[in-house]
Coordinates of C-alpha atoms and ligand atoms in Angstrom, one line a residue:
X1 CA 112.4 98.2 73.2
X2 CA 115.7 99.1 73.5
X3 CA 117.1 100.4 76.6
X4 CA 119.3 102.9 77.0
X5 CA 120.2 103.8 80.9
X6 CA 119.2 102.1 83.9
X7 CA 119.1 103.7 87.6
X8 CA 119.7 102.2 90.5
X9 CA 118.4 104.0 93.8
X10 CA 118.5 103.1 97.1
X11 CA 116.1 104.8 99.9
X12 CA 115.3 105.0 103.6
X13 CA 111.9 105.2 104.3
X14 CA 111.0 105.0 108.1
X15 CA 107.9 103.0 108.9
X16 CA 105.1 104.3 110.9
X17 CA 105.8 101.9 113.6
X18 CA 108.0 98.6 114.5
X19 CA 107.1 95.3 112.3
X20 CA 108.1 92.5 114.5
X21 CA 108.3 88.9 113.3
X22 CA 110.0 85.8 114.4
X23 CA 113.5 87.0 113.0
X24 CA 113.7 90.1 114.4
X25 CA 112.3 93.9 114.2
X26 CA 112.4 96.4 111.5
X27 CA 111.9 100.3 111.9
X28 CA 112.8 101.2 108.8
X29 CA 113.2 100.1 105.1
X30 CA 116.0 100.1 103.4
X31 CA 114.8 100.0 99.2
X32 CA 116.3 99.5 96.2
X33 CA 114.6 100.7 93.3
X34 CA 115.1 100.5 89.3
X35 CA 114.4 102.6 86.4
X36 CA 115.0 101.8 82.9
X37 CA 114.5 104.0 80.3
X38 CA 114.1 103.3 76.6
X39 CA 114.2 105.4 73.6
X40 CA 110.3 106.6 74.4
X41 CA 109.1 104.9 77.5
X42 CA 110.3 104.8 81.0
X43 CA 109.5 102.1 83.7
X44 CA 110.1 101.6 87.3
X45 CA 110.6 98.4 89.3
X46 CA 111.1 97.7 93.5
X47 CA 113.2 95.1 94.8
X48 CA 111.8 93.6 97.7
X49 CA 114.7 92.4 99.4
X50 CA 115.7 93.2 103.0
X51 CA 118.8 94.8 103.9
X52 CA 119.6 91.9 106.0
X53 CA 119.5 87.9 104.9
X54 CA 116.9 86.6 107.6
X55 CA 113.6 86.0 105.3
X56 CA 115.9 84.4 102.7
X57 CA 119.6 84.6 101.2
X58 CA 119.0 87.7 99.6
X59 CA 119.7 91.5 100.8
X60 CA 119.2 94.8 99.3
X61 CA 123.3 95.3 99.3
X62 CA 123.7 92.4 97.2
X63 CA 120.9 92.4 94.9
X64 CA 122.1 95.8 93.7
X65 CA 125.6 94.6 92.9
X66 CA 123.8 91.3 91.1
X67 CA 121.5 93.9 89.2
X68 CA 124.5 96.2 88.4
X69 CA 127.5 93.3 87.7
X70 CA 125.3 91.3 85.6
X71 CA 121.6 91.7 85.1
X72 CA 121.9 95.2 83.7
X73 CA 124.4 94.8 81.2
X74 CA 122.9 92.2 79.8
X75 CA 119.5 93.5 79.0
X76 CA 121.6 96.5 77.7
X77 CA 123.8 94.5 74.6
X78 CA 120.1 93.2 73.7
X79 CA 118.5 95.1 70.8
X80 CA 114.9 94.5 71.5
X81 CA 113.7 93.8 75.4
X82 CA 111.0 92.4 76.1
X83 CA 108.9 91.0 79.1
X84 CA 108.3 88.2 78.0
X85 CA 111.7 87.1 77.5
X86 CA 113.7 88.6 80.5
X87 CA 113.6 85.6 82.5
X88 CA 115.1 83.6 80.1
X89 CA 117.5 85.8 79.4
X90 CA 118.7 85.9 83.5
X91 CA 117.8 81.7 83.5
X92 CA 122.1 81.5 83.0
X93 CA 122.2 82.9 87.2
X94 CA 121.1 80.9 89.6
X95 CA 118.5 81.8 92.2
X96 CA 118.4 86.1 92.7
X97 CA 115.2 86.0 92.4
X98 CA 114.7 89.5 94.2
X99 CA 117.1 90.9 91.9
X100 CA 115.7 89.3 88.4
X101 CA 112.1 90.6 89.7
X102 CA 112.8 94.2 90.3
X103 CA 114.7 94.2 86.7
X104 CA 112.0 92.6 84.9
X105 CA 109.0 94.5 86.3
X106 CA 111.0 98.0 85.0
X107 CA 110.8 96.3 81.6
X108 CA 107.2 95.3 82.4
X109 CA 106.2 98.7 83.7
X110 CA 107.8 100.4 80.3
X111 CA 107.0 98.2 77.4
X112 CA 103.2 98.2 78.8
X113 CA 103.5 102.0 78.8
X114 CA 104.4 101.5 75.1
X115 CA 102.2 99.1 74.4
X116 CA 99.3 101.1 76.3
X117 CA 98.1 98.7 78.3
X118 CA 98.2 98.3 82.3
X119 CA 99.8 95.2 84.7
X120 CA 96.4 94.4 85.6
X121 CA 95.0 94.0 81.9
X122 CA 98.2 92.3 80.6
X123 CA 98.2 89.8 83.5
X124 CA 94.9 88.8 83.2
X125 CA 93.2 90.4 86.4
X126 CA 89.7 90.1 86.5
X127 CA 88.8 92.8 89.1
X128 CA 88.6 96.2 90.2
X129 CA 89.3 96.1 93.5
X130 CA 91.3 94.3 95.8
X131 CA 89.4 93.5 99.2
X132 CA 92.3 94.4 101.9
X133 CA 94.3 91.9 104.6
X134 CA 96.5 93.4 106.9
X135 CA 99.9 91.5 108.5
X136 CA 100.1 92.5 112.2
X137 CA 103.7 92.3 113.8
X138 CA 104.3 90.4 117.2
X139 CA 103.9 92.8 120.0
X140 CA 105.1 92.8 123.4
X141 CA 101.8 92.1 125.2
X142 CA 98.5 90.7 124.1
X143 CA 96.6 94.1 125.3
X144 CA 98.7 96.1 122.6
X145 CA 97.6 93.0 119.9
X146 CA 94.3 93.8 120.3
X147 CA 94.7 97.5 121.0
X148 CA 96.2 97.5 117.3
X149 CA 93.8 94.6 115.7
X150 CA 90.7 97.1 116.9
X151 CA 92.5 99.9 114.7
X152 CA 93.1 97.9 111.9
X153 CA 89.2 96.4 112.0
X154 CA 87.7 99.6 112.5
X155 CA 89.8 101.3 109.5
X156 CA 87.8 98.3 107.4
X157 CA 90.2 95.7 107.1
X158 CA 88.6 92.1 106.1
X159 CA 91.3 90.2 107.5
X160 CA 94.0 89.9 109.9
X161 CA 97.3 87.9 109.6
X162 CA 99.2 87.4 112.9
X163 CA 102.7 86.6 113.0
X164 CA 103.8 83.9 116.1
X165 CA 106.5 82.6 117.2
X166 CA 106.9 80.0 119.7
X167 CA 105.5 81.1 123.2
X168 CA 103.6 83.7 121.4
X169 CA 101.3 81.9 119.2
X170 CA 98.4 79.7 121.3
X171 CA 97.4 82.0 123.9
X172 CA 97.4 85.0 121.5
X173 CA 95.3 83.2 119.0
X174 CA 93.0 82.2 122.3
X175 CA 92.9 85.9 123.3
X176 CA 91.9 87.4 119.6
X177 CA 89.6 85.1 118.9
X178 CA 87.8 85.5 122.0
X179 CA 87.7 88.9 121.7
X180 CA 86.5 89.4 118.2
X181 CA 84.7 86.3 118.2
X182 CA 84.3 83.5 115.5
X183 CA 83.7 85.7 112.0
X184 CA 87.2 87.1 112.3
X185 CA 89.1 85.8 109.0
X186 CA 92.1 85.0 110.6
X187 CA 95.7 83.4 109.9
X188 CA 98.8 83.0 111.3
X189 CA 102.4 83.2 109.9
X190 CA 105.1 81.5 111.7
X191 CA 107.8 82.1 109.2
X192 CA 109.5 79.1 109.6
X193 CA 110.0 78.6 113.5
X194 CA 108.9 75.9 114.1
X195 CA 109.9 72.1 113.5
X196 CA 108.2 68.9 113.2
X197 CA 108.4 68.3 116.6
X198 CA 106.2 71.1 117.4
X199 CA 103.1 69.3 115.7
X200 CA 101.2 68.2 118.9
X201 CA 101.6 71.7 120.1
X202 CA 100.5 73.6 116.7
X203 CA 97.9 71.3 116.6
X204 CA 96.2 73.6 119.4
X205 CA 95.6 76.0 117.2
X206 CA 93.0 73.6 114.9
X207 CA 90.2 74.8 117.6
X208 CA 90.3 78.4 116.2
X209 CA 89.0 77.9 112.9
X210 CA 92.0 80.0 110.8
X211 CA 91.8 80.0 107.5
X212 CA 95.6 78.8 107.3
X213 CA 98.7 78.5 108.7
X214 CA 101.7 79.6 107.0
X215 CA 105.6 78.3 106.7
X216 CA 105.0 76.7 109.9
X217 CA 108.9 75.1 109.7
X218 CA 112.3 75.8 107.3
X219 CA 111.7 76.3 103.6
X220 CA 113.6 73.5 103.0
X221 CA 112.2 70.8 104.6
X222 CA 108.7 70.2 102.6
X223 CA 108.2 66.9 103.2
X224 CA 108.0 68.1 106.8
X225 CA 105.2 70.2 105.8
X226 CA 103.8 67.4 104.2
X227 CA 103.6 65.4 107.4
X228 CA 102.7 68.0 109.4
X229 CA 99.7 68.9 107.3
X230 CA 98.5 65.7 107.9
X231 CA 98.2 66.5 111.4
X232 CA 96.9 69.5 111.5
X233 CA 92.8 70.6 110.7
X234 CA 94.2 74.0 109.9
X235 CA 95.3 74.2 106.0
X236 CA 99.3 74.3 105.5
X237 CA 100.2 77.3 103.5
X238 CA 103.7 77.9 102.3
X239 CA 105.4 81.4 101.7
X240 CA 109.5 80.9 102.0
X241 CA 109.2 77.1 100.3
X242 CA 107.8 78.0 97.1
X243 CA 110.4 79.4 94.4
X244 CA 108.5 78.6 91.6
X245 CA 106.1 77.4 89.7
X246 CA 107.3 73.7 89.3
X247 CA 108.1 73.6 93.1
X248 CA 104.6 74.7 93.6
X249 CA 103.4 71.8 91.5
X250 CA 105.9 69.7 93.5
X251 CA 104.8 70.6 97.0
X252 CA 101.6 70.3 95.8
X253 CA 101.8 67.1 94.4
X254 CA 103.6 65.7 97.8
X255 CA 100.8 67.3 99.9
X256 CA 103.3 69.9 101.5
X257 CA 100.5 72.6 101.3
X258 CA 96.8 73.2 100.5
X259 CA 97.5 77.1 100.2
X260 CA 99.8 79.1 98.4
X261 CA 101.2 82.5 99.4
X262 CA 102.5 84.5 95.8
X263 CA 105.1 87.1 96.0
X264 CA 106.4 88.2 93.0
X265 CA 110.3 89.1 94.2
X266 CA 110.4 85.6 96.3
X267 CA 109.7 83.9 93.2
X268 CA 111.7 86.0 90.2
X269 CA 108.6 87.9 88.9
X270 CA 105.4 88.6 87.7
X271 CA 105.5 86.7 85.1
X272 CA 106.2 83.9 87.2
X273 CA 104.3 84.8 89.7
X274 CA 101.5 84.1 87.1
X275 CA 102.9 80.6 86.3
X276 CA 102.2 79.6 90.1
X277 CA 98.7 80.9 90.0
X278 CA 98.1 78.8 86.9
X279 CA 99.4 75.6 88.3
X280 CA 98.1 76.6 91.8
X281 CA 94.3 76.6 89.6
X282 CA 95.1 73.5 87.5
X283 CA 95.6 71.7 90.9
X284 CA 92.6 73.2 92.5
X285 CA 94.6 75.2 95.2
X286 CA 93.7 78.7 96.0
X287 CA 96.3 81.4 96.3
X288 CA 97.0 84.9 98.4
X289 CA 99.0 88.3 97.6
X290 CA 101.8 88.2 100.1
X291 CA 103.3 91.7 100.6
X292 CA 107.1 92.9 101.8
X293 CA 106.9 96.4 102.5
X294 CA 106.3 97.5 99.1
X295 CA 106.6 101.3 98.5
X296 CA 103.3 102.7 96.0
X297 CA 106.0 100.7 93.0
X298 CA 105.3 97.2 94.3
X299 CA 101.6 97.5 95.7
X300 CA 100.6 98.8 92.6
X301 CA 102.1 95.4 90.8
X302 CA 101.0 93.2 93.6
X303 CA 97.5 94.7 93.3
X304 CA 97.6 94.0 89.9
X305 CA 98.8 90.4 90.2
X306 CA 95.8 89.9 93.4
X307 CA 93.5 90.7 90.5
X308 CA 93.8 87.2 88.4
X309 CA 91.1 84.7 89.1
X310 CA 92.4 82.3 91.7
X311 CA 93.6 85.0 94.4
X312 CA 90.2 83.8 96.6
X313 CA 91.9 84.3 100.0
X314 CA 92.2 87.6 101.3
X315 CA 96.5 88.7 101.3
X316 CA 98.4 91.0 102.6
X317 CA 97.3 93.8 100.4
X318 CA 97.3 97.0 102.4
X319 CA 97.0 100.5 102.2
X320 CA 99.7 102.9 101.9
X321 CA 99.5 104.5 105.2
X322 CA 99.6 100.7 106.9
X323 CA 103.6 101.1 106.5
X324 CA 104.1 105.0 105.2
X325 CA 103.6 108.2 106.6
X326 CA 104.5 109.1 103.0
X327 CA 104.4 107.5 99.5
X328 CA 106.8 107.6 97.0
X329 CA 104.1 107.1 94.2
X330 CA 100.4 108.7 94.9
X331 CA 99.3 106.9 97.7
X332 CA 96.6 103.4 98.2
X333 CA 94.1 103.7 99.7
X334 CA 91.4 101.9 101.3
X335 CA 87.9 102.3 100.7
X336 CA 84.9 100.2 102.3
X337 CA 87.9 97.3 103.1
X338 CA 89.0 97.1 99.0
X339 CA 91.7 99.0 96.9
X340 CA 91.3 99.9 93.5
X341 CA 93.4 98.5 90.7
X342 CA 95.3 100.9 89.0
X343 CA 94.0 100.8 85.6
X344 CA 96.6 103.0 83.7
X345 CA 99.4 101.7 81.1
X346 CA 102.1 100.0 83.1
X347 CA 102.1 99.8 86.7
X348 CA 99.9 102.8 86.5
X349 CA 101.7 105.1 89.1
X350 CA 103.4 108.1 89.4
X351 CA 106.4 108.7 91.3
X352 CA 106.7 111.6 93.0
X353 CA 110.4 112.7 92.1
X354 CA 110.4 115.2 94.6
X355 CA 109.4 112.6 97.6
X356 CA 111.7 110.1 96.3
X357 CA 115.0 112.4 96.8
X358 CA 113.9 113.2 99.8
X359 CA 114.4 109.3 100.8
X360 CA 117.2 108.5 98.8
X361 CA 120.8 107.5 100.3
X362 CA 122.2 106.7 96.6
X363 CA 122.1 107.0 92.8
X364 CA 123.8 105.1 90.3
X365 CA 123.0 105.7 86.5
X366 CA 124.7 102.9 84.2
X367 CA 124.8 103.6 80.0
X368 CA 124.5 100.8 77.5
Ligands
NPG1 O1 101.9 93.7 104.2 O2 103.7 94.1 103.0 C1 103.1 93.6 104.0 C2 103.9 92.7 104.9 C3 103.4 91.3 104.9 O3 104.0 90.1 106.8 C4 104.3 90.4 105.7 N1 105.5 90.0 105.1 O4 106.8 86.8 105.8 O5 105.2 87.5 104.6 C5 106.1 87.7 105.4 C6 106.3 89.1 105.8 C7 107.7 89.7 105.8 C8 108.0 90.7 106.6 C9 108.7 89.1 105.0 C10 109.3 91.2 106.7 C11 110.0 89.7 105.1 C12 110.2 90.7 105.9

């Protein structure tokens, strides 16, 4: 495939209520979004970045100028794109993985259009529907926790991740636990506040029987995770660590986790994305969907990705409405706790043009 333009579009798209976690709050979503179109097929990718660099050195502002300065012209002087070669093509950057993700699942979304064949199918997905997790902010008191946990639940949810941060972690384990008893499938996500030090005191949490803990300390520091999963009952699972698939083997290998959380942008794509599960098998690891606010553009991939065999822990694979009033693409939703994989070529969405100008701050159309 050749392309011809690419679009780069940024939106605002305000969330249906405040995501807390340990860096800070977010009432709003700042998105960057890219289109490529080829001589007969169009595709659409979502960069996941954050407009500000707390989860990782990456932001919205800056992807954009990496995707515009470098990654775009680029993929425009070749003749033929495809998929399966877009990663080596970027390999010459370092790191931008956000960026290099959003690029190469446009390319993924159009040549599968082409090729007539979905995400899901070209992946390898083995299922239909997704069962459904749902990431629950920090909130100010542990009444409004459970206020919101019993609204999640009662919408169907089969699984509830809890962000902590010191202070907030123990006792609100204690309290939603107690109150929705001992079948709960629960986690918790610390996002990397927590050091070493803090083992004796994260230790309290082994009594509550969650299914992991994850990033409890800095992405850097793995062999920290590795001694701290030795101290812990409650499985280590790392998010912000893993960049790849031979890190994954790495941490792995060093006993820095037992659990794997996949995110397609954290890693550079889908593609590689894929390369994780399939170490994360060989080594007899199971791994989750993580989510980052994805519009109906990125849930549709990531539901496609939670399809592949070794996704056996519930992510954080949510319905539309669990972060939008209004979708950009036709809307997920949930039905009896599971989503259905969309089964159409590409990512198998629509997006609504008339929604999306709605939300858009900017448009930038660059011509090979
Ligand atoms: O369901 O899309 C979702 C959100 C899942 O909690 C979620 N994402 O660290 O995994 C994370 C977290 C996140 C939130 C990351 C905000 C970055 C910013």
């Amino acid at each position: 495939m050749k392309i011809r333009e690419g679009e780069l579009r940024r939106l605002r798209m305000p969330l249906v209520g405040p995501f807390r976690t340990s860096f800070g709050t977010q009432t709003e979503r700042d998105i960057l979004l890219v289109k490529l179109t080829g001589e007969d097929s169009e595709g659409w990718g979502e960069c996941v970045a954050m407009d500000v660099p707390l989860y990782s050195s990456e932001f919205v502002a800056g992807c954009e100028h990496v995707i515009r300065t470098w990654l775009l012209p680029l993929l425009m002087r070749q003749d033929d794109v495809q998929p399966e070669a877009v990663s080596e093509l970027f390999a010459p950057f370092a790191g931008n993985r956000m960026a290099k993700e959003a690029v190469e699942l446009a390319v993924l979304d159009a040549e599968l259009k082409r090729r007539g064949q979905s995400l899901a199918a070209y992946l390898g997905s083995v299922c239909d529907r997704i069962p459904c997790g749902v990431s629950v902010g920090i909130t100010d008191t542990t009444e409004q926790l459970l206020a919101q946990l019993e609204g999640y639940l009662a919408q169907g949810y089969q699984r509830i991740k809890l962000k902590i941060e010191p202070g907030l972690d123990v006792e609100r384990v204690r309290a939603v636990r107690e109150h929705f008893g001992p079948d709960l499938r629960l986690q918790v996500d610390a996002n990397a506040a927590y050091t070493l030090e803090d083992a004796d005191h994260l230790a309290r949490l082994d009594e509550f029987g969650l299914i992991l803990i994850e990033q409890p300390i800095h992405e850097e520091e793995v062999w920290a995770h590795a001694k701290l999963a030795r101290r812990l009952r409650t499985p280590v699972c790392l998010d912000e660590s893993i960049l790849s698939a031979r890190v994954a083997r790495e941490c792995i290998e060093i006993g820095a986790c037992s659990i794997v959380n996949i995110k397609a942008g954290r890693v550079g794509g889908y593609l590689e994305a894929k390369r994780i599960h399939d170490v994360c098998a060989e080594l007899g690891v199971p791994v989750w969907c993580g989510g980052m606010l994805e519009t109906g553009i990125g849930r549709a991939a990531n539901l496609a990705l939670a399809g592949l065999p070794n996704f056996t822990i519930i992510g954080d694979v949510s319905a539309s409405n669990r972060f939008w009033r209004e979708d950009i693409t036709e809307p997920f939703e949930m039905v009896d706790g599971h989503i259905a994989v969309p089964t159409e070529p590409g990512l198998g969405v629509t997006v609504r043009q008339e929604v999306l100008d709605r939300y858009t701050t900017s448009v930038e159309r660059i011509r090979a």
